[in-house]
């Protein structure tokens, strides 16, 4: 179970690093929505909300995996 959690965290870390590396490219899109969010610095709010939602889902799945593992162990012992 720890190996699975470690590999999951490692996968998330590598995914995050690749997203950061991709985010360093300069955005040349000129759309009204893109210009609005960038001019008012709302893009950081959107990214922050998305990160919070993503972390909530990940924590929920980790908690659910632990609960299922405990139920499997309890069922195996009976």
Tab-separated table of C-alpha atoms in Angstrom:
chain	number	residue	atom	x	y	z
A	1	UNK	CA	0.000	0.000	0.000
A	2	UNK	CA	2.870	2.370	0.768
A	3	UNK	CA	4.526	1.545	-2.548
A	4	UNK	CA	1.315	2.422	-4.348
A	5	UNK	CA	0.994	5.707	-2.440
A	6	UNK	CA	4.652	6.529	-3.105
A	7	UNK	CA	4.300	5.842	-6.825
A	8	UNK	CA	1.130	7.936	-6.927
A	9	UNK	CA	2.881	10.869	-5.234
A	10	UNK	CA	5.879	10.510	-7.524
A	11	UNK	CA	3.600	10.510	-10.556
A	12	UNK	CA	1.868	13.649	-9.323
A	13	UNK	CA	5.200	15.346	-8.684
A	14	UNK	CA	6.445	14.540	-12.191
A	15	UNK	CA	3.174	15.718	-13.688
A	16	UNK	CA	3.424	18.968	-11.731
A	17	UNK	CA	7.014	19.509	-12.881
A	18	UNK	CA	6.053	18.949	-16.505
A	19	UNK	CA	3.172	21.412	-16.170
A	20	UNK	CA	5.509	23.995	-14.657
A	21	UNK	CA	8.005	23.491	-17.459
A	22	UNK	CA	5.237	23.915	-20.004
A	23	UNK	CA	3.903	27.012	-18.234
A	24	UNK	CA	7.185	28.833	-18.834
A	25	UNK	CA	6.372	29.258	-22.500
A	26	UNK	CA	5.148	32.690	-23.416
A	27	UNK	CA	1.456	32.848	-24.185
A	28	UNK	CA	0.861	34.724	-27.445
A	29	UNK	CA	-2.882	34.197	-27.674
A	30	UNK	CA	-4.804	37.424	-28.085
A	31	UNK	CA	-8.374	36.792	-27.100
A	32	UNK	CA	-10.718	39.032	-25.139
A	33	UNK	CA	-11.122	36.518	-22.321
A	34	UNK	CA	-7.381	35.916	-22.051
A	35	UNK	CA	-6.627	39.639	-22.054
A	36	UNK	CA	-9.304	40.293	-19.410
A	37	UNK	CA	-7.990	37.686	-16.982
A	38	UNK	CA	-4.379	38.703	-17.472
A	39	UNK	CA	-5.044	42.430	-17.178
A	40	UNK	CA	-6.896	42.038	-13.861
A	41	UNK	CA	-4.577	39.320	-12.479
A	42	UNK	CA	-7.593	37.010	-12.214
A	43	UNK	CA	-5.638	34.178	-13.845
A	44	UNK	CA	-3.877	33.548	-10.528
A	45	UNK	CA	-7.207	33.251	-8.738
A	46	UNK	CA	-8.402	30.714	-11.303
A	47	UNK	CA	-5.191	28.687	-11.036
A	48	UNK	CA	-5.392	28.793	-7.234
A	49	UNK	CA	-8.989	27.570	-7.201
A	50	UNK	CA	-8.156	24.762	-9.635
A	51	UNK	CA	-5.189	23.670	-7.505
A	52	UNK	CA	-7.344	23.644	-4.362
A	53	UNK	CA	-10.038	21.567	-6.097
A	54	UNK	CA	-7.439	19.147	-7.474
A	55	UNK	CA	-5.787	18.716	-4.064
A	56	UNK	CA	-9.191	18.124	-2.475
A	57	UNK	CA	-9.958	15.365	-4.960
A	58	UNK	CA	-6.537	13.769	-4.441
A	59	UNK	CA	-6.885	13.851	-0.644
A	60	UNK	CA	-10.378	12.385	-0.916
A	61	UNK	CA	-9.111	9.521	-3.084
A	62	UNK	CA	-6.214	8.793	-0.727
A	63	UNK	CA	-8.600	8.737	2.235
A	64	UNK	CA	-10.999	6.473	0.335
A	65	UNK	CA	-8.151	4.100	-0.582
A	66	UNK	CA	-7.163	3.826	3.092
A	67	UNK	CA	-10.718	3.082	4.153
A	68	UNK	CA	-11.107	0.415	1.472
A	69	UNK	CA	-7.783	-1.122	2.507
A	70	UNK	CA	-8.931	-1.315	6.125
A	71	UNK	CA	-12.199	-2.958	5.060
A	72	UNK	CA	-10.295	-5.480	2.921
A	73	UNK	CA	-8.007	-6.335	5.845
A	74	UNK	CA	-11.006	-6.707	8.147
A	75	UNK	CA	-12.749	-8.966	5.634
A	76	UNK	CA	-9.582	-11.027	5.122
A	77	UNK	CA	-9.185	-11.581	8.882
A	78	UNK	CA	-12.755	-12.814	9.327
